[in-house]
Short mmCIF file of C-alpha atoms and ligand atoms in Angstrom, two decimals:
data_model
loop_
_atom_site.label_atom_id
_atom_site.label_comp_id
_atom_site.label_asym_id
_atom_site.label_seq_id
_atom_site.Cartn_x
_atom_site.Cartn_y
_atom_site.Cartn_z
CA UNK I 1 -84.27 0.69 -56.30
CA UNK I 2 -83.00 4.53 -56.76
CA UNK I 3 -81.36 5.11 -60.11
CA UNK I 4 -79.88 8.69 -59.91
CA UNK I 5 -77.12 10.34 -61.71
CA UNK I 6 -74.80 13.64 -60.25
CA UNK I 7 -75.01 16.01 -62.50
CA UNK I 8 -72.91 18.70 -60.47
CA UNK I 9 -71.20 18.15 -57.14
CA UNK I 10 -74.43 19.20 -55.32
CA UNK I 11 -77.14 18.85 -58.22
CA UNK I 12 -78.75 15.46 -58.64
CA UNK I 13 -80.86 14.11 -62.03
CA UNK I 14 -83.29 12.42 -59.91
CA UNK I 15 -86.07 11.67 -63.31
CA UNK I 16 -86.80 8.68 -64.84
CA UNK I 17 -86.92 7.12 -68.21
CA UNK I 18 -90.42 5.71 -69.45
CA UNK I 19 -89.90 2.93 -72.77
CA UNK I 20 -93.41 1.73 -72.37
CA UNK I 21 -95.18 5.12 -73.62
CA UNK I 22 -96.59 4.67 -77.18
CA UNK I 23 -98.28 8.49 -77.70
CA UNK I 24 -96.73 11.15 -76.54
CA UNK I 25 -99.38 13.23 -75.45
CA UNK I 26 -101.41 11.15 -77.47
CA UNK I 27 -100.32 12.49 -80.12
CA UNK I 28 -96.32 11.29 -81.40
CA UNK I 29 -95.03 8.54 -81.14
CA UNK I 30 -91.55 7.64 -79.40
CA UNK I 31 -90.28 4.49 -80.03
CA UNK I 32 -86.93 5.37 -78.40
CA UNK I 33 -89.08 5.97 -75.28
CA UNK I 34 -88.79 9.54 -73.19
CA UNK I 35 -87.34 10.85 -70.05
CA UNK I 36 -88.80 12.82 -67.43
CA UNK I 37 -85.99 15.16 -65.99
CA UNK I 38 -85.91 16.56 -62.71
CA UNK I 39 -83.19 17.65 -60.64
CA UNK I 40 -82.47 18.15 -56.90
CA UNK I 41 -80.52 20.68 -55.48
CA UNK I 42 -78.58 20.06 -52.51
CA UNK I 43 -77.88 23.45 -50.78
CA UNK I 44 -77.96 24.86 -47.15
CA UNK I 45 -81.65 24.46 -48.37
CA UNK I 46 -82.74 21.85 -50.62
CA UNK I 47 -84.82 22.73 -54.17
CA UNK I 48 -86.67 20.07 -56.50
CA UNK I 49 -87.02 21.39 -60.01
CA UNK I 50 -90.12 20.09 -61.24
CA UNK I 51 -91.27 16.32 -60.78
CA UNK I 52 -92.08 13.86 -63.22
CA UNK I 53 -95.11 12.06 -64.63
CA UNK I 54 -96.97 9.78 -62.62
CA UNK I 55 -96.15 7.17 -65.30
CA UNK I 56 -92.65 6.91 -63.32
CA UNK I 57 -93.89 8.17 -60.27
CA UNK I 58 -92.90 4.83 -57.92
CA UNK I 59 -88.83 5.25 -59.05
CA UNK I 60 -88.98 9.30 -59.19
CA UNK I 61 -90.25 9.25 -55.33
CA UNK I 62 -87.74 6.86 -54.55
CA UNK I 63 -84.95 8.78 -55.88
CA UNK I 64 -85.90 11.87 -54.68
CA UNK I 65 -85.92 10.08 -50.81
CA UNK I 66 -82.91 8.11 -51.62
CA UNK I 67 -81.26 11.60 -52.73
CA UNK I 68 -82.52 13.86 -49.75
CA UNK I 69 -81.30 11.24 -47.51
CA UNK I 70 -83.18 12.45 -44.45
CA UNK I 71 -82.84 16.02 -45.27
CA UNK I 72 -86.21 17.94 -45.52
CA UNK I 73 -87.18 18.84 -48.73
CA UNK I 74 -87.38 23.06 -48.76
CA UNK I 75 -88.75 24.07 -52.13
CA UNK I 76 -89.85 22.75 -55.15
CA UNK I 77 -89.83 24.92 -58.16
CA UNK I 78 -92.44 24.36 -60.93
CA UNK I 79 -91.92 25.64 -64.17
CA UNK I 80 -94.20 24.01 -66.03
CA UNK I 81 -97.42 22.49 -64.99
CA UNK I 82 -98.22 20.31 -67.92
CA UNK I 83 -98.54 16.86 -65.96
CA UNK I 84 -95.81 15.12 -67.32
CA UNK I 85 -93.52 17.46 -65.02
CA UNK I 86 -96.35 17.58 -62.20
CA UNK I 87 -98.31 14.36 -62.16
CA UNK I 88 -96.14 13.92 -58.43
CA UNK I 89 -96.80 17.26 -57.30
CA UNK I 90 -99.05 15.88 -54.66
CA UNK I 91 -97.22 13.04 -53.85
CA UNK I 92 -93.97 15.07 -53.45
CA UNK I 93 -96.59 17.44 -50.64
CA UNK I 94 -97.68 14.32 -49.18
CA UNK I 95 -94.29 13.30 -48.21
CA UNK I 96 -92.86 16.76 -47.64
CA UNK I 97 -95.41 18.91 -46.17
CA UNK I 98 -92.98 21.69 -44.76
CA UNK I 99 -92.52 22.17 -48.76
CA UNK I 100 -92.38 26.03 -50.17
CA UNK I 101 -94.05 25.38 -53.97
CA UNK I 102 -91.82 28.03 -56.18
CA UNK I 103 -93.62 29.67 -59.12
CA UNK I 104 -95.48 31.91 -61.03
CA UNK I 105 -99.00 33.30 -60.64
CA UNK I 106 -100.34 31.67 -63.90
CA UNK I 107 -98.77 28.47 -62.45
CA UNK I 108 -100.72 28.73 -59.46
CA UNK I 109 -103.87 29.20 -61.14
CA UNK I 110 -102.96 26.27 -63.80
CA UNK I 111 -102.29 23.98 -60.41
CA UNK I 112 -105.82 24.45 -58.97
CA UNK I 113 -107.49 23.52 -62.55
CA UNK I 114 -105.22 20.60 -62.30
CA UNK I 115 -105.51 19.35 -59.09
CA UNK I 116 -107.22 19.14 -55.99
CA UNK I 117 -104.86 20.05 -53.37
CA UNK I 118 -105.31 23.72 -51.82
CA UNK I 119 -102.20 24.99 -52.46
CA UNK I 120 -102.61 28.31 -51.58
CA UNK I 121 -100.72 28.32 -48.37
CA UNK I 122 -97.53 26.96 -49.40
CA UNK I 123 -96.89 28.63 -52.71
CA UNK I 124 -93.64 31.71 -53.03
CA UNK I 125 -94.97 33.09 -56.31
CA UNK I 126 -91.93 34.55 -58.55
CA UNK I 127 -92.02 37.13 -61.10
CA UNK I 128 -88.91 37.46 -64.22
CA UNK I 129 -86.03 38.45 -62.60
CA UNK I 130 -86.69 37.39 -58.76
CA UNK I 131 -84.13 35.84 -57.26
CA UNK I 132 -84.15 32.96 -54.68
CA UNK I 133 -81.04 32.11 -52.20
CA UNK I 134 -80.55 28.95 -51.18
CA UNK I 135 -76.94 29.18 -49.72
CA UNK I 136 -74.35 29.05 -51.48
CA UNK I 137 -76.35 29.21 -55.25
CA UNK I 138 -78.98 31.74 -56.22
CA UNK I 139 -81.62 30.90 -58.65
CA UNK I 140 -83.47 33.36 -60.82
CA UNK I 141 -86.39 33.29 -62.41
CA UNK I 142 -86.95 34.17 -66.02
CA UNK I 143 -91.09 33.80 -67.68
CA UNK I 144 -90.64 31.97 -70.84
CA UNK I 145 -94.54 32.03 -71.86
CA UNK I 146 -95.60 29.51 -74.42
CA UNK I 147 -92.77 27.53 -74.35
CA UNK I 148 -94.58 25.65 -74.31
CA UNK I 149 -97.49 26.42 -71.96
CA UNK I 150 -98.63 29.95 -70.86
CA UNK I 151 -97.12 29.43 -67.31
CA UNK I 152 -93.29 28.19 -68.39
CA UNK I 153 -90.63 30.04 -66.40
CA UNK I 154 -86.76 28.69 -66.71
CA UNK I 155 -84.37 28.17 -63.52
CA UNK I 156 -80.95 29.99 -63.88
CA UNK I 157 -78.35 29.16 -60.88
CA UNK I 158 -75.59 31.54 -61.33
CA UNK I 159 -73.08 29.63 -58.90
CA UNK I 160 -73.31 26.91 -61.28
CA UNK I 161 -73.92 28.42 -64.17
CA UNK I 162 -76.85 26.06 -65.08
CA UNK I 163 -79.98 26.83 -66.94
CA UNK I 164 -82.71 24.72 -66.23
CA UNK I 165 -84.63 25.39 -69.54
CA UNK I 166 -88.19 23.40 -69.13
CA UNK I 167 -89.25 21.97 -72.38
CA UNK I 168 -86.65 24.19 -74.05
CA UNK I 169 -83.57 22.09 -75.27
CA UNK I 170 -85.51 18.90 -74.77
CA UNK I 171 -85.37 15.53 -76.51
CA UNK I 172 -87.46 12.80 -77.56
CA UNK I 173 -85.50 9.34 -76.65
CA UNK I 174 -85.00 8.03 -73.13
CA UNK I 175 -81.84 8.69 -72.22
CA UNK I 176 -80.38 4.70 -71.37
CA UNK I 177 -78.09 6.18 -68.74
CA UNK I 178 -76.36 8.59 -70.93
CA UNK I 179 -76.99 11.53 -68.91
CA UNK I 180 -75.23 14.08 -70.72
CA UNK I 181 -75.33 14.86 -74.32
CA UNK I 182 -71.69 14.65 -74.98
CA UNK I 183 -71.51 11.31 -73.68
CA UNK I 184 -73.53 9.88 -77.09
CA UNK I 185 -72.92 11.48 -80.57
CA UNK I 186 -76.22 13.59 -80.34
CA UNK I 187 -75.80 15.02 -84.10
CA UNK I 188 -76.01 11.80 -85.58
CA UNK I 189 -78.02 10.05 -83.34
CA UNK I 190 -80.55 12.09 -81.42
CA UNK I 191 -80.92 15.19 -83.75
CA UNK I 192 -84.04 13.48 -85.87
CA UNK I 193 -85.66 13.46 -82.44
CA UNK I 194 -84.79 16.79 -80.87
CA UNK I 195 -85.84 18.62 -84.51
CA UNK I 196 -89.37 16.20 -84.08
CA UNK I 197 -89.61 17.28 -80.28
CA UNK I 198 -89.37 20.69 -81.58
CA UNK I 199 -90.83 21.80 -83.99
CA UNK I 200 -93.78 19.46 -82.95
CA UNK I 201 -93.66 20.55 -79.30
CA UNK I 202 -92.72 24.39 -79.40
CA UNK I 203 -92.51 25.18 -83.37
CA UNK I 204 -95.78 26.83 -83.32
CA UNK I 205 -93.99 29.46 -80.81
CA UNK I 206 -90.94 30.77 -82.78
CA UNK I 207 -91.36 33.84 -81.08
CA UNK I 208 -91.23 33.42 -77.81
CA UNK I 209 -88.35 30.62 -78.16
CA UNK I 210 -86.61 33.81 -79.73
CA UNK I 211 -87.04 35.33 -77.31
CA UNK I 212 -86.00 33.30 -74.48
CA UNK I 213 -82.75 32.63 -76.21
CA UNK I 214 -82.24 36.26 -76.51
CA UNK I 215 -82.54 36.23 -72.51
CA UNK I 216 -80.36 33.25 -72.13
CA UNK I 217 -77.57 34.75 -74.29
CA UNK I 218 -77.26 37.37 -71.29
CA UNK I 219 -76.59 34.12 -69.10
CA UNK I 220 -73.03 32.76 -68.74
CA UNK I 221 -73.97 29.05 -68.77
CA UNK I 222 -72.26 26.41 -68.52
CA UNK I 223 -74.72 23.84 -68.79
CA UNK I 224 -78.72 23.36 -69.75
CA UNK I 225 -80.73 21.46 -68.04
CA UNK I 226 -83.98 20.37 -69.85
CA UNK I 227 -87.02 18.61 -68.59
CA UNK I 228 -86.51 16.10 -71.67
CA UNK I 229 -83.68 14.69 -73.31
CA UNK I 230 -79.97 14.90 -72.18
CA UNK I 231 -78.31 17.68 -70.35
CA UNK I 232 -75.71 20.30 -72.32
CA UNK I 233 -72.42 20.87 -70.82
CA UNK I 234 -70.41 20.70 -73.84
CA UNK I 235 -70.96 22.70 -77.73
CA UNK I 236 -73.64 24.12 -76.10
CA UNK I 237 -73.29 26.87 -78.84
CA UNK I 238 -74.42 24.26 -81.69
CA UNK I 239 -76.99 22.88 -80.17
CA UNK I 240 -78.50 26.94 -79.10
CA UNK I 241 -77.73 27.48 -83.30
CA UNK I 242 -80.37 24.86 -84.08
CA UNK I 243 -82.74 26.42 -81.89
CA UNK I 244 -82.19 29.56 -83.78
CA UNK I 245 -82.80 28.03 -87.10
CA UNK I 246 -85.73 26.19 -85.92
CA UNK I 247 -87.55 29.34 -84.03
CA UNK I 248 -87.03 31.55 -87.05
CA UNK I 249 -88.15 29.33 -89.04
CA UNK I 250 -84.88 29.26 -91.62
CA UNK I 251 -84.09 25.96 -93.56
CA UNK I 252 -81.49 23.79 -92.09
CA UNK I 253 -81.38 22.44 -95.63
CA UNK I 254 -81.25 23.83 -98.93
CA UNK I 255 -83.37 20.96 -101.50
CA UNK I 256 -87.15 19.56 -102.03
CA UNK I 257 -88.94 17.50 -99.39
CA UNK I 258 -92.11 15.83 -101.47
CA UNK I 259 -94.67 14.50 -99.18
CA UNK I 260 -97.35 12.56 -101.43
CA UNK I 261 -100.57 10.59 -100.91
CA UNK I 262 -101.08 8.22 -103.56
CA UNK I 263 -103.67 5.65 -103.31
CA UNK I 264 -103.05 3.31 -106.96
CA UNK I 265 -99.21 4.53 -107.27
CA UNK I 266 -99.85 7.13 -109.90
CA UNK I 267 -99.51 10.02 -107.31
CA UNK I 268 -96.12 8.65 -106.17
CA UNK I 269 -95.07 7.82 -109.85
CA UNK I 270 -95.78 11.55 -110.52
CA UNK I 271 -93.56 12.40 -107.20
CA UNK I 272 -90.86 9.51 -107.73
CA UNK I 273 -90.47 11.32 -111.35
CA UNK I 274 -89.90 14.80 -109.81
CA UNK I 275 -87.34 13.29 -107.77
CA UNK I 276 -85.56 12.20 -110.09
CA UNK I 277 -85.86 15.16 -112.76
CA UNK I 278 -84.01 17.39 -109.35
CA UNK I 279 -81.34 14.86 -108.25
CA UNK I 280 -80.27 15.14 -112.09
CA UNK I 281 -80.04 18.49 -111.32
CA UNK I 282 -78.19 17.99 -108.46
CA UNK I 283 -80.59 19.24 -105.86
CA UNK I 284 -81.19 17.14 -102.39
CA UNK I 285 -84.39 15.43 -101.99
CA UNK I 286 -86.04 13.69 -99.44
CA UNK I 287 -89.76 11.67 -100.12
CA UNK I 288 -92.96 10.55 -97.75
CA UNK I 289 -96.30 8.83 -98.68
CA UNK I 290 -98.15 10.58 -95.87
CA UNK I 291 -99.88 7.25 -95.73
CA UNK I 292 -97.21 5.52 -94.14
CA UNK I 293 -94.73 8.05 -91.95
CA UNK I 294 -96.38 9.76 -89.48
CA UNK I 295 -97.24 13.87 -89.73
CA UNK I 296 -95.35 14.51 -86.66
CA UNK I 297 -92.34 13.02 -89.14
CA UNK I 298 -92.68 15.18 -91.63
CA UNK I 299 -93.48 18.38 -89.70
CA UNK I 300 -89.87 18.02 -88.35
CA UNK I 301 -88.97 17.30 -92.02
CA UNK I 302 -90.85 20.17 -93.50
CA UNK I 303 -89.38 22.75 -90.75
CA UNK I 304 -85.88 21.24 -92.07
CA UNK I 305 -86.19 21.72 -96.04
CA UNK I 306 -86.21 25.41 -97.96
CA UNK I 307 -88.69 23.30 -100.88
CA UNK I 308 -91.81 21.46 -100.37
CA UNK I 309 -94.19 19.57 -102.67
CA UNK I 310 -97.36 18.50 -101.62
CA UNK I 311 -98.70 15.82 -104.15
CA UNK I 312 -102.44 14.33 -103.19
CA UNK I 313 -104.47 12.24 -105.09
CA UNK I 314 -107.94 13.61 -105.00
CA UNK I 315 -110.14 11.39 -102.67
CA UNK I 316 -114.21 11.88 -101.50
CA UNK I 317 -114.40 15.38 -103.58
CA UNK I 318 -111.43 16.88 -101.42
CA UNK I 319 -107.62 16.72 -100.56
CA UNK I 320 -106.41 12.36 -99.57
CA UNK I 321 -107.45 12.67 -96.04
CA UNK I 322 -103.87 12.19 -94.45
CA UNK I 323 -102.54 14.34 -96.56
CA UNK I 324 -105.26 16.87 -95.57
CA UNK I 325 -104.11 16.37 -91.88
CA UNK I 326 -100.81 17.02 -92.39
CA UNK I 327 -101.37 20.12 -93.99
CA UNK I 328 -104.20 21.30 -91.38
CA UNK I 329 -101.06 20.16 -88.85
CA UNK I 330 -98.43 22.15 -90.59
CA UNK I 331 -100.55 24.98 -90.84
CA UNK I 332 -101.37 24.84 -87.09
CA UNK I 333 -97.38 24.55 -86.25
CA UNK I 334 -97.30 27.91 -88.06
CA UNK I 335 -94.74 26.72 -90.11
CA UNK I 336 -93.57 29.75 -92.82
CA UNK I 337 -91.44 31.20 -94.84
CA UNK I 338 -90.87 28.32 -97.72
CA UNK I 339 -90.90 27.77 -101.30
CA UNK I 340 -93.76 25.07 -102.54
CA UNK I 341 -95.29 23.37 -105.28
CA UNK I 342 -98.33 21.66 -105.84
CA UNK I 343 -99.13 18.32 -107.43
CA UNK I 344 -102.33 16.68 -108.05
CA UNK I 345 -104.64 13.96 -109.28
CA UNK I 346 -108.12 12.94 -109.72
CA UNK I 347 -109.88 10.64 -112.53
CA UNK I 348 -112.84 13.00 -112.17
CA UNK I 349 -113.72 15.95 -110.47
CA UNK I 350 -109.58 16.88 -109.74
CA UNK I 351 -109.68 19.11 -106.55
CA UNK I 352 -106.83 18.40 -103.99
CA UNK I 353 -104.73 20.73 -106.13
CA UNK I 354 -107.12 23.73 -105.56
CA UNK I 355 -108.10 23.14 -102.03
CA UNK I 356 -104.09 22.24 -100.75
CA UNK I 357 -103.33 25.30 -102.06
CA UNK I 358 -106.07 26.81 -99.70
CA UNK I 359 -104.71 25.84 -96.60
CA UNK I 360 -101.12 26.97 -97.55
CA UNK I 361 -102.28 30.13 -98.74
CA UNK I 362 -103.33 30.67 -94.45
CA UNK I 363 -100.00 30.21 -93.79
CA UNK I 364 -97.29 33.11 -93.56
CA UNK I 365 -94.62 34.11 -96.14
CA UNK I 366 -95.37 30.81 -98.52
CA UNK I 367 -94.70 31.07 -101.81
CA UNK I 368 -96.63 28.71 -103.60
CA UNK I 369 -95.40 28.17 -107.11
CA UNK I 370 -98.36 29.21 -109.70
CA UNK I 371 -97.71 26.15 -112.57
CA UNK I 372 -99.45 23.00 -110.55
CA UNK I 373 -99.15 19.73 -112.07
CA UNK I 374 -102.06 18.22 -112.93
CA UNK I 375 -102.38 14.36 -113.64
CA UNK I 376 -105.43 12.99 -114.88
CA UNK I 377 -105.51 8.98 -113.30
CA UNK I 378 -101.37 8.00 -114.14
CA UNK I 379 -98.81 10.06 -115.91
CA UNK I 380 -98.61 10.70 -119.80
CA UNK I 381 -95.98 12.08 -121.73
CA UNK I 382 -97.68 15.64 -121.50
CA UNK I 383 -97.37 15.60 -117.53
CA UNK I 384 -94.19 14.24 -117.48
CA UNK I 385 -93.19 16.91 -119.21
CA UNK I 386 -94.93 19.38 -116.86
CA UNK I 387 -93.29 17.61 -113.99
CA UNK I 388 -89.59 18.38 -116.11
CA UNK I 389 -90.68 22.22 -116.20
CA UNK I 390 -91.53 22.06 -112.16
CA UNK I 391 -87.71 20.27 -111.67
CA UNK I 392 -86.02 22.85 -113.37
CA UNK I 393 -88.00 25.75 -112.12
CA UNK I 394 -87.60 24.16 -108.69
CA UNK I 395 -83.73 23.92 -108.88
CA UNK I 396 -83.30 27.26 -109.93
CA UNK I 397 -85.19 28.69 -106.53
CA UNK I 398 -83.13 26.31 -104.59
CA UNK I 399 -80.21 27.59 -106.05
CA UNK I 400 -81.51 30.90 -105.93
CA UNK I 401 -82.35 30.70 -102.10
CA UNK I 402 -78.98 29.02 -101.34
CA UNK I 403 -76.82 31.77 -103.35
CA UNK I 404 -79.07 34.62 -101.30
CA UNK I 405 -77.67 32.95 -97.89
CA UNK I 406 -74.36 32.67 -98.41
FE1 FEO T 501 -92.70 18.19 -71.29
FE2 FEO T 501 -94.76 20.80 -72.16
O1 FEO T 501 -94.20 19.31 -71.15
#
């Protein structure tokens, strides 16, 4: 049965929420599930934006039939051809053949890699700025490349005043039938996800998400529409300052996230101490064993905090191994612009310290503090000293950094 929501008198969520997904793109995991948005626009001509992964694809058919309610469907606009937005694509043809297929040029090549159908025929490509009437509303099209595929354009319908962003704005989490943002207390609740779904998703591409909000803030919009995640119609403005932190890669939070990889305990004794050494001097901390929380975690977590301390025990002659892969992952998110420390470990042949600081010292605008700690097997009165020396110097930068914002 159809399970739709009204988003505006004549614009219909017609996507679907999927709790049985483990890996997002194989890769992160959402245990508060996902949602696929798409939306149907009910005009003197009728426009699907985007379609939904074939995961849902039984429900998202039905609701787009249920919706149309007889009508013929006249275009479907494709912003994005990653699959979970259009595994239906051919599905939505099948049962619409008269359909116009609105996008790009780079979307039109992405569709034939994709998928079989010959699409050539049927496809109104759209460059930035083109406008399409539809009646009463008139959408135009703005290229938002690499966010968060080569081909993303966003949707904006003046007559509405709605943005249909793509990926942009999205949200891990299925929604649970709160359509809206405002209609659940997003900043407590859903934050953790959107900063995950960000900075894992699109955080690589700071750039062009600057970019795209500096086109948007040309826009008078009332409400975003994102492929993911709830819809903004209310404090829009907070929500658009996150995204400005996040894509210029400034700290949302002035203290030390330590992410260690401790295989005996020593390494975390060593990190549990340097915890404690800042919160006695007052400075917010926040602490992961890599072994247990997830990189895509503390990516979000490390994108958050102005401080970071790696701390790896040294493990086969190199760096713990998923400590290594968070750093490789951090350092492929293009993360920048942060203060860290290093901490390590090794009975013999202590190396993690050396080569961790190789992979940071790839990354952009890190300053990587010179005095590493090094602990020889478990922490003696020498290193926890050392580890003292790293609190306070630590503190002061925060302090520092802080002072220099405000
Ligand atoms: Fe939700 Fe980049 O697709």
């Amino acid at each position: 049965m159809y399970c739709t929501r009204k988003v505006t008198e004549d614009i219909v969520w017609v996507g679907c929420d999927d709790r049985r997904l483990a890996m997002f793109e194989g890769v992160y995991s959402v245990p508060g599930g996902v949602s696929y948005n798409s939306y149907l626009l009910l005009d003197e001509k009728t426009v699907l934006m985007d379609t939904a992964d074939w995961a849902v694809g039984r429900l998202f058919l039905e609701n787009v039939t249920q919706e149309l309610d007889g009508r013929k469907l006249d275009y479907l606009v494709i912003q994005h051809v990653e699959p979970d937005h259009s595994g239906t694509i051919s599905d939505i043809i099948m049962r619409h053949p008269e359909v116009t297929l609105v996008c790009n040029e780079k979307t039109k090549g992405m569709l034939a890699q994709f998928y079989e159908n010959d699409i050539t025929e049927r496809v109104l490509i759209v460059k930035e700025g083109d406008t399409l009437c539809t009646g009463r509303h008139t959408l135009t099209f703005f290229m938002a490349p690499m966010v968060h595929w080569p081909e993303v354009m966003v949707t904006y319908d003046s007559e509405a005043g709605v943005l249909f962003s793509a990926d942009a704005f999205g949200t891990f989490g299925a929604l649970n039938g709160a359509l809206f943002a405002d209609e659940v207390d997003f900043f407590a609740d859903y934050l953790k996800e959107a900063r995950r779904y960000y900075t894992n998703i699109v955080g690589k591409y700071g750039a062009m998400v600057q970019s795209l909000l500096k086109k948007a803030s040309g826009l008078s919009i009332k409400m975003i529409c994102p492929l993911h995640g709830p819809i903004w119609r209310e404090n829009i403005a907070a929500y658009v300052e996150k995204y400005q932190l996040w894509s210029s890669y400034t700290p949302e939070e002035y203290g030390v996230m330590i992410a260690y990889a401790s295989v005996y305990g020593h390494t975390e004794n060593a990190a549990n101490i340097l915890a404690c050494e800042l919160r006695d001097r007052g400075i917010r901390t926040m602490m992961y064993d890599v072994s247990v929380t997830h990189a895509s975690d503390i990516i979000a977590e490390a994108f958050r905090y102005s401080h970071l301390v790696f701390a790896s025990a040294t493990y086969n002659g190199g760096i713990f191994v998923s400590m290594e892969e968070l750093l490789r992952d951090l350092a492929a998110h293009s993360l920048k612009n942060r203060t860290v420390a290093l901490i390590q470990n090794g009975s013999w042949g202590a190396l993690s310290g050396k080569m961790m600081k190789e992979i940071l010292s790839g990354m952009k605008d890190m300053r990587i503090l010179e005095n590493m700690v090094g602990i020889n097997s478990s922490v003696k009165n020498d290193q926890r000293k050392m580890l003292e020396e790293l609190a306070e110097q630590l503190a002061e930068s925060v302090r520092r950094e802080k002072e220099a914002l405000a």
